[in-house]
Coordinates of C-alpha atoms in Angstrom, one line a residue:
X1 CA 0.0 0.0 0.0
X2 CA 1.6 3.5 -0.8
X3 CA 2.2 6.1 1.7
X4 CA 0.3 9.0 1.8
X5 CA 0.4 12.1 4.0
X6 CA -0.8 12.6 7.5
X7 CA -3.4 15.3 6.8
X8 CA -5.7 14.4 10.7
X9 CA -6.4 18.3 12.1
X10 CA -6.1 19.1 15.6
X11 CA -9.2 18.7 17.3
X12 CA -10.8 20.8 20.3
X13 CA -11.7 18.8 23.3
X14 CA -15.5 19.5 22.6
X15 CA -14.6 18.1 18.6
X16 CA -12.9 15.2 20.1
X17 CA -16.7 14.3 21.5
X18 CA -18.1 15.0 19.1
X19 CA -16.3 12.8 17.1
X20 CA -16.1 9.8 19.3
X21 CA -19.7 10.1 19.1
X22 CA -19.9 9.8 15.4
X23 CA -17.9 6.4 16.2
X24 CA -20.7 5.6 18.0
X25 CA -18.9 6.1 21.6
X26 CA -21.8 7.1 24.4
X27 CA -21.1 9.9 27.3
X28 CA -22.9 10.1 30.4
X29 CA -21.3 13.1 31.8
X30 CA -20.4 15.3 28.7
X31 CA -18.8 18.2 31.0
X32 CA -16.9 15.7 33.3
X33 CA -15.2 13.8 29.9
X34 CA -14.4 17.0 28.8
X35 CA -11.9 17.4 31.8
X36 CA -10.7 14.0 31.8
X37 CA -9.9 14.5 28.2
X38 CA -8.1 17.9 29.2
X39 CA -6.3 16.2 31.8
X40 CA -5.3 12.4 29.8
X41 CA -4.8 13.0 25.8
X42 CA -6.9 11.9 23.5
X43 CA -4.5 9.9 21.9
X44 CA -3.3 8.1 25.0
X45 CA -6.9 7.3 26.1
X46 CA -7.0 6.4 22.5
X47 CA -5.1 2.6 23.5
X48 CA -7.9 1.9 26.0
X49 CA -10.7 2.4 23.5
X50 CA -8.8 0.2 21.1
X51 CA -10.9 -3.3 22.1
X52 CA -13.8 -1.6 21.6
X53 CA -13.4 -0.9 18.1
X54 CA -15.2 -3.1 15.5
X55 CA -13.7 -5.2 13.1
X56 CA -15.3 -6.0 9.4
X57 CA -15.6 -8.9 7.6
X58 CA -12.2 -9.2 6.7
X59 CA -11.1 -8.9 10.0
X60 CA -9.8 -5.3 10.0
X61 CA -10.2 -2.8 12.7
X62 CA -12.6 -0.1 11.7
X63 CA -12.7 3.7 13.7
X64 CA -16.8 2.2 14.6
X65 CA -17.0 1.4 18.2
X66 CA -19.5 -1.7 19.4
X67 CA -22.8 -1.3 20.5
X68 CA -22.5 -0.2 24.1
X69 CA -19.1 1.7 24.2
X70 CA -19.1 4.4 26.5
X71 CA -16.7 6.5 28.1
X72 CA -16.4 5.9 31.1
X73 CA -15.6 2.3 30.5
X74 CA -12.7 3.8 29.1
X75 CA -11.8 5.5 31.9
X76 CA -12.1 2.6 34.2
X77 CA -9.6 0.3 31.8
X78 CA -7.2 3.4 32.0
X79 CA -7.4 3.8 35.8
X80 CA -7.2 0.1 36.1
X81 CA -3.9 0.1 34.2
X82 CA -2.4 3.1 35.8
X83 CA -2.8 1.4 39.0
X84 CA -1.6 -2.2 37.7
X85 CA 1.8 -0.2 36.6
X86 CA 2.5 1.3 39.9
X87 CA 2.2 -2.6 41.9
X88 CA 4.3 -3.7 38.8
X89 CA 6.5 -1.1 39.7
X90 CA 6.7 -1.6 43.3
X91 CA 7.8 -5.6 43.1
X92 CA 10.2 -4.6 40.4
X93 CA 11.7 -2.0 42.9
X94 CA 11.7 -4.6 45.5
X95 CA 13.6 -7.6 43.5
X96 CA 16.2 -5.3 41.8
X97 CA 17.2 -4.2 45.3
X98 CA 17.0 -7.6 46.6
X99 CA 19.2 -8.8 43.1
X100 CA 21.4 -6.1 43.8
X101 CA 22.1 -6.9 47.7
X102 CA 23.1 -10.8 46.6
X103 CA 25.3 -9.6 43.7
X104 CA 27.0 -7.0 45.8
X105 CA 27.3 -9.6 48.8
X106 CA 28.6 -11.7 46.7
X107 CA 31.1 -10.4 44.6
X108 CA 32.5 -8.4 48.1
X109 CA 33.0 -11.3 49.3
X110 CA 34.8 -13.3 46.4
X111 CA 36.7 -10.8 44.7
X112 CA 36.7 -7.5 46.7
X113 CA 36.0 -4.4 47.1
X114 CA 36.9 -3.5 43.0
X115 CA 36.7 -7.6 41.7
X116 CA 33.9 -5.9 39.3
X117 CA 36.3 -3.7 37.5
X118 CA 38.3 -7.2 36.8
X119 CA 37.7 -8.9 33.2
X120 CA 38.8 -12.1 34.3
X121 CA 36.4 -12.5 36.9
X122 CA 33.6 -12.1 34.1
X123 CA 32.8 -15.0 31.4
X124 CA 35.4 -14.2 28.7
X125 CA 32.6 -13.7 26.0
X126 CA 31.0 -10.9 28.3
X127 CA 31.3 -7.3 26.8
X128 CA 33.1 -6.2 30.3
X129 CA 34.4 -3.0 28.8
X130 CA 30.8 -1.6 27.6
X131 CA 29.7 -2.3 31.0
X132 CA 32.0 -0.4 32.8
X133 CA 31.3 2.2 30.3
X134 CA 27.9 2.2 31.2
X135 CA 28.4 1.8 34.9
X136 CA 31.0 5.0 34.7
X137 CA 27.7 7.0 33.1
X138 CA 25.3 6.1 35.5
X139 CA 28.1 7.1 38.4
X140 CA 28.9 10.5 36.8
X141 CA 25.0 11.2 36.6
X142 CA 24.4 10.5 39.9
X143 CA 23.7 13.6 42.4
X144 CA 23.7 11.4 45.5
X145 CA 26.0 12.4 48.9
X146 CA 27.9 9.4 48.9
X147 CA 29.0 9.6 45.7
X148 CA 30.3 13.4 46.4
X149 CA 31.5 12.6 49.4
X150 CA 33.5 9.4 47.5
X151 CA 34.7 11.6 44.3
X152 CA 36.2 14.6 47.2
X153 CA 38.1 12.2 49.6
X154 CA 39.1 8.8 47.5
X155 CA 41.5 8.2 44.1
X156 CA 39.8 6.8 41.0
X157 CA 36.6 8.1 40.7
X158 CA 34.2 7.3 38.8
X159 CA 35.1 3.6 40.3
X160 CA 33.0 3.0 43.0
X161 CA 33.8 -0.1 45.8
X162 CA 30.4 -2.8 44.4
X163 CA 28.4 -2.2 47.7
X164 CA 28.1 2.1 46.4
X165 CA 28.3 1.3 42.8
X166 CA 24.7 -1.2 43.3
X167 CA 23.3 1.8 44.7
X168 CA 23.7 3.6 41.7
X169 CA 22.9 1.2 39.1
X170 CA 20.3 1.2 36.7
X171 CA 18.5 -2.2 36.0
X172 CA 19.5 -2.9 32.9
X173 CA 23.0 -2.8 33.7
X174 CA 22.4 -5.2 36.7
X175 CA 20.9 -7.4 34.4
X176 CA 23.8 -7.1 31.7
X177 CA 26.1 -7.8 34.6
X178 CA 24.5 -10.6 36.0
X179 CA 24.7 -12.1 32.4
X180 CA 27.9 -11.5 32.5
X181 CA 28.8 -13.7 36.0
X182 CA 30.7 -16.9 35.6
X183 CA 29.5 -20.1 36.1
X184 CA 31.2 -23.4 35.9
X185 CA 30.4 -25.9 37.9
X186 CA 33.6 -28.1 36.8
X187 CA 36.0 -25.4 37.3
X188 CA 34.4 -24.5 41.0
X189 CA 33.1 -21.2 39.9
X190 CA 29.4 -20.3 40.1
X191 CA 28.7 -16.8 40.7
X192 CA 25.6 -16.5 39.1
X193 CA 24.3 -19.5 40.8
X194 CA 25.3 -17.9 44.1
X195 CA 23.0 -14.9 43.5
X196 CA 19.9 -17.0 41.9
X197 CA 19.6 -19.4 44.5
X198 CA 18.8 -16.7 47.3
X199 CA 15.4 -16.5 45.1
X200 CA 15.1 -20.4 43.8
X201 CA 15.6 -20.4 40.4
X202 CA 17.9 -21.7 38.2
X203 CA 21.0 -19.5 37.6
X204 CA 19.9 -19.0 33.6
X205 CA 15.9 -18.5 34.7
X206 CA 17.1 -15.5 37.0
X207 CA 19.4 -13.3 33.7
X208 CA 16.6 -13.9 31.3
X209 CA 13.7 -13.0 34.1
X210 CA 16.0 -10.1 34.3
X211 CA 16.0 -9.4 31.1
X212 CA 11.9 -9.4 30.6
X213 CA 11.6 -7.3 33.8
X214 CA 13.9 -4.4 32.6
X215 CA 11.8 -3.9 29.4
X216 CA 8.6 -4.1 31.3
X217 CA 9.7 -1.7 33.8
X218 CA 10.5 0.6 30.9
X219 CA 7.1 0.5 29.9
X220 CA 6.0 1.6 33.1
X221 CA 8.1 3.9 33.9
X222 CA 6.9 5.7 30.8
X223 CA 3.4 5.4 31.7
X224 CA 2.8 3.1 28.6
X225 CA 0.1 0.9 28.6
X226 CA 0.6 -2.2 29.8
X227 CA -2.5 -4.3 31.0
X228 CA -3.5 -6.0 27.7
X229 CA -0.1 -5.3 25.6
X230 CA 1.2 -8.1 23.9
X231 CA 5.2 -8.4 25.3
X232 CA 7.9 -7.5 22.6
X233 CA 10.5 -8.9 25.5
X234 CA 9.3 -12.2 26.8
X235 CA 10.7 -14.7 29.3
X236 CA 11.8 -18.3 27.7
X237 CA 8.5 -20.5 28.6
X238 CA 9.7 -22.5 31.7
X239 CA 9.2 -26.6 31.4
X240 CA 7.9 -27.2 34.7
X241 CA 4.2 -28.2 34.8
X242 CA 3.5 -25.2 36.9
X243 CA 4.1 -23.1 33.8
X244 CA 2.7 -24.8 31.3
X245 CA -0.8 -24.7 29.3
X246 CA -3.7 -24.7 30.5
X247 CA -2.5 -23.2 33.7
X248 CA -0.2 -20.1 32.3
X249 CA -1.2 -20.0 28.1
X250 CA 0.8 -17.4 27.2
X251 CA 4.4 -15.9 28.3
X252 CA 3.4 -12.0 26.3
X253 CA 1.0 -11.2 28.8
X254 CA 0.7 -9.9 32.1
X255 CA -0.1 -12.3 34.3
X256 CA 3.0 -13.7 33.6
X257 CA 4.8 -11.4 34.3
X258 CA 3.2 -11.4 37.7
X259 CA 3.7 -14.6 38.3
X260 CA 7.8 -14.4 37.9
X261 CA 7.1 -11.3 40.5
X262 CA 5.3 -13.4 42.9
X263 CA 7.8 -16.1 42.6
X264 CA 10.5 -13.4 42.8
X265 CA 9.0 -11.7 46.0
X266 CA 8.6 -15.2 48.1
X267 CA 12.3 -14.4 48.9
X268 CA 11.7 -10.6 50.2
X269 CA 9.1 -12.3 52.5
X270 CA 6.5 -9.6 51.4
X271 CA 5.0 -11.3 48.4
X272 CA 1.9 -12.4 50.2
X273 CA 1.3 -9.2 50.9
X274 CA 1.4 -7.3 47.5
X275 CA -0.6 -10.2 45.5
X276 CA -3.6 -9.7 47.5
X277 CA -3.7 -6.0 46.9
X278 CA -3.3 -7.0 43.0
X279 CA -6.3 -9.6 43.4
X280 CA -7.9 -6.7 44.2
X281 CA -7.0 -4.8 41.1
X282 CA -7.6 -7.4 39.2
X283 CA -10.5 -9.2 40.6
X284 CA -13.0 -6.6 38.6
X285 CA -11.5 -6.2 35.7
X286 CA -11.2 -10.7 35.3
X287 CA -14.7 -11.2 35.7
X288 CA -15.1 -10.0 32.3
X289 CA -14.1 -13.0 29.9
X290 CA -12.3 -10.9 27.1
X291 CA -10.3 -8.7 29.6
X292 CA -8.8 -11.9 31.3
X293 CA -7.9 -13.4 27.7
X294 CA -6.5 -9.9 26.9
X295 CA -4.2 -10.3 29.9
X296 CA -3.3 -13.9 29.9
X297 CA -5.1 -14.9 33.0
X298 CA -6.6 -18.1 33.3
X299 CA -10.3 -18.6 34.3
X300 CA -9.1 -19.8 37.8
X301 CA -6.4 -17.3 38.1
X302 CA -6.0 -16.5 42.2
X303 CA -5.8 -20.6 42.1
X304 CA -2.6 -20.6 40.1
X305 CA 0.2 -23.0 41.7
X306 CA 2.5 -20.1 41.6
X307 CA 0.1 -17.1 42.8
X308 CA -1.2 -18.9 45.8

C-alpha cells in the first residue's frame, strides 16, 4: 500500500466528543469527559478504546466502536492500568534491590571491594568494557551524597567499591552484569548461581527473568500501557508443569509477568502481601471474559500454583 500524508487536524476537546460520538462512543457526563480528556490525551486514552473498536468482515479494525461503548468504561480500563503499573512497579523496585544486595554480597565477598572492574572475573565472551562504560555513566549522573563525598576524599573516581556502585545502578545494567557472572560448575566457579539461588531459580531462569523485567519496567516507567499489551520482550517458557498450558497460556501477557514477580518476592518475604492487593486490582477487571484473555489470566487465576 503507498504512503500518503498525514493530513488528521487538531481537534478541540469538545470536537474530540463530538467525534467519538460519530464512532458511536456514548457519554454520560459530557462536561466531566471534557476534563478528563483535558487532563489524559486523546490519543493516549485512545489505546484503552482500542478493544472496543469493531472489526469488518475481513477482519480489519474499523474507527466504529461496538454497540454499548461508552466513556467511562474507558476510563475505568485506563485507571485500572495506571494502578496495575505502579504494583508492577513496586515488586520490580523490591527484587532489583534484593538482586542487587546478593550480587554486591557476593562479589565483596569473592573478589573484593573492585573484583567488578576485573575482566577475568567475568565470562570471557561478556562485553566487560561496555559495562564499565555504562556503569562510569550512570556514576557521573548520579547527584547522591555518597557519591560526592567518595569523588572529594578517595582516588579513582568514577570507580566505586560494588556495595556504592549497586546503589547507583540502573537495571538494565544489573541485568547485563548478571549475564555476565561466571559459572562453571567443573571449574568451582558459580557466581551466578550464588546470586539466583537466594530467590530459587535456576541461575539462567534469574538473567533472562531479568531481562523481561527491565523492558517491562521501561514500559511503566513511561506510563505506557501495559495491561492487555502483547510483550515484545518475553521470558523463555519455563518446562515445569506449573508453567505450562492450561494453567499459564501465554508468556506476552501480564499475568505472567506477575507470576515471575510473585515467585521473585517469596524471597523478600512480602510477596503475600502485594498479590492480595493486585487480586484486588484485578479481581473486577477478570470477571469479564475478554479482559482476562487480553491479559493472559486463566479462568481460575488466584488458584494458580505459583500465585497462591
Amino acid at each position: 500500500m503507498p504512503k500518503q500524508l498525514y493530513r488528521k487536524p487538531a481537534l478541540s476537546f469538545a470536537e474530540q466528543i463530538s467525534h467519538l460520538e460519530s464512532n458511536g462512543m456514548e457519554f454520560l457526563d459530557k462536561e466531566q469527559a471534557l476534563k478528563q480528556l483535558s487532563s489524559i490525551s486523546y490519543y493516549r486514552l485512545s489505546g484503552y478504546w482500542y478493544p472496543f473498536r469493531v472489526r469488518n468482515d475481513l477482519g480489519h479494525v474499523t474507527n466504529s466502536l461496538e454497540l454499548g461503548a461508552d466513556f467511562p468504561s474507558v476510563i475505568i480500563l485506563y485507571e485500572f492500568d495506571r494502578k496495575l503499573r505502579e504494583f508492577v512497579l513496586d515488586a520490580i523496585e523490591r527484587v532489583e534491590v534484593a538482586v542487587r544486595t546478593q550480587l554486591t554480597y557476593h562479589i565483596g565477598h569473592q573478589y573484593g571491594a573492585f573484583g567488578h572492574t576485573d575482566a577475568n572475573n567475568f565470562h570471557p565472551h561478556f562485553n566487560h568494557q561496555k559495562w564499565l562504560r555504562k556503569l562510569e555513566e550512570e556514576t557521573q549522573r548520579s547527584s547522591d551524597d555518597f557519591i560526592r563525598h567518595y569523588k572529594a576524599k578517595y582516588e579513582g573516581f568514577p570507580s566505586l567499591p560494588i556495595w556504592m556502585l549497586t546503589e547507583v545502578m540502573s537495571l538494565g545494567a544489573l541485568s547485563f552484569g548478571y549475564n555476565g557472572l561466571l559459572n562453571n560448575q567443573k571449574q568451582g566457579i558459580e557466581d551466578k548461581r550464588a546470586v539466583s539461588q537466594h530467590f530459587n531459580l535456576h541461575h539462567k531462569k534469574l538473567g533472562d527473568w531479568l531481562h523481561t523485567l527491565t523492558y517491562v519496567r521501561n514500559i511503566c516507567a513511561h506510563h505506557s500501557r501495559l495491561w492487555n499489551r502483547e510483550l515484545a520482550i518475553r521470558p523463555d517458557k519455563n518446562k515445569e508443569p506449573e508453567w505450562r498450558p492450561p494453567l499459564t497460556p501465554r508468556n506476552d501477557r501480564i499475568f505472567y509477568i506477575l507470576l515471575m514477580l510473585r515467585h521473585l518476592l517469596r524471597a523478600t518475604g512480602n510477596g503475600s502481601e502485594w498479590a492480595n492487593s493486585v487480586n484486588e486490582l484485578l479481581a473486577p477487571i477478570a470477571e469479564k471474559k475478554r479482559w482476562r484473555a487480553a491479559m493472559g489470566l486463566p479462568e481460575n487465576w488466584q488458584e494458580h500454583p505459583i500465585w497462591k
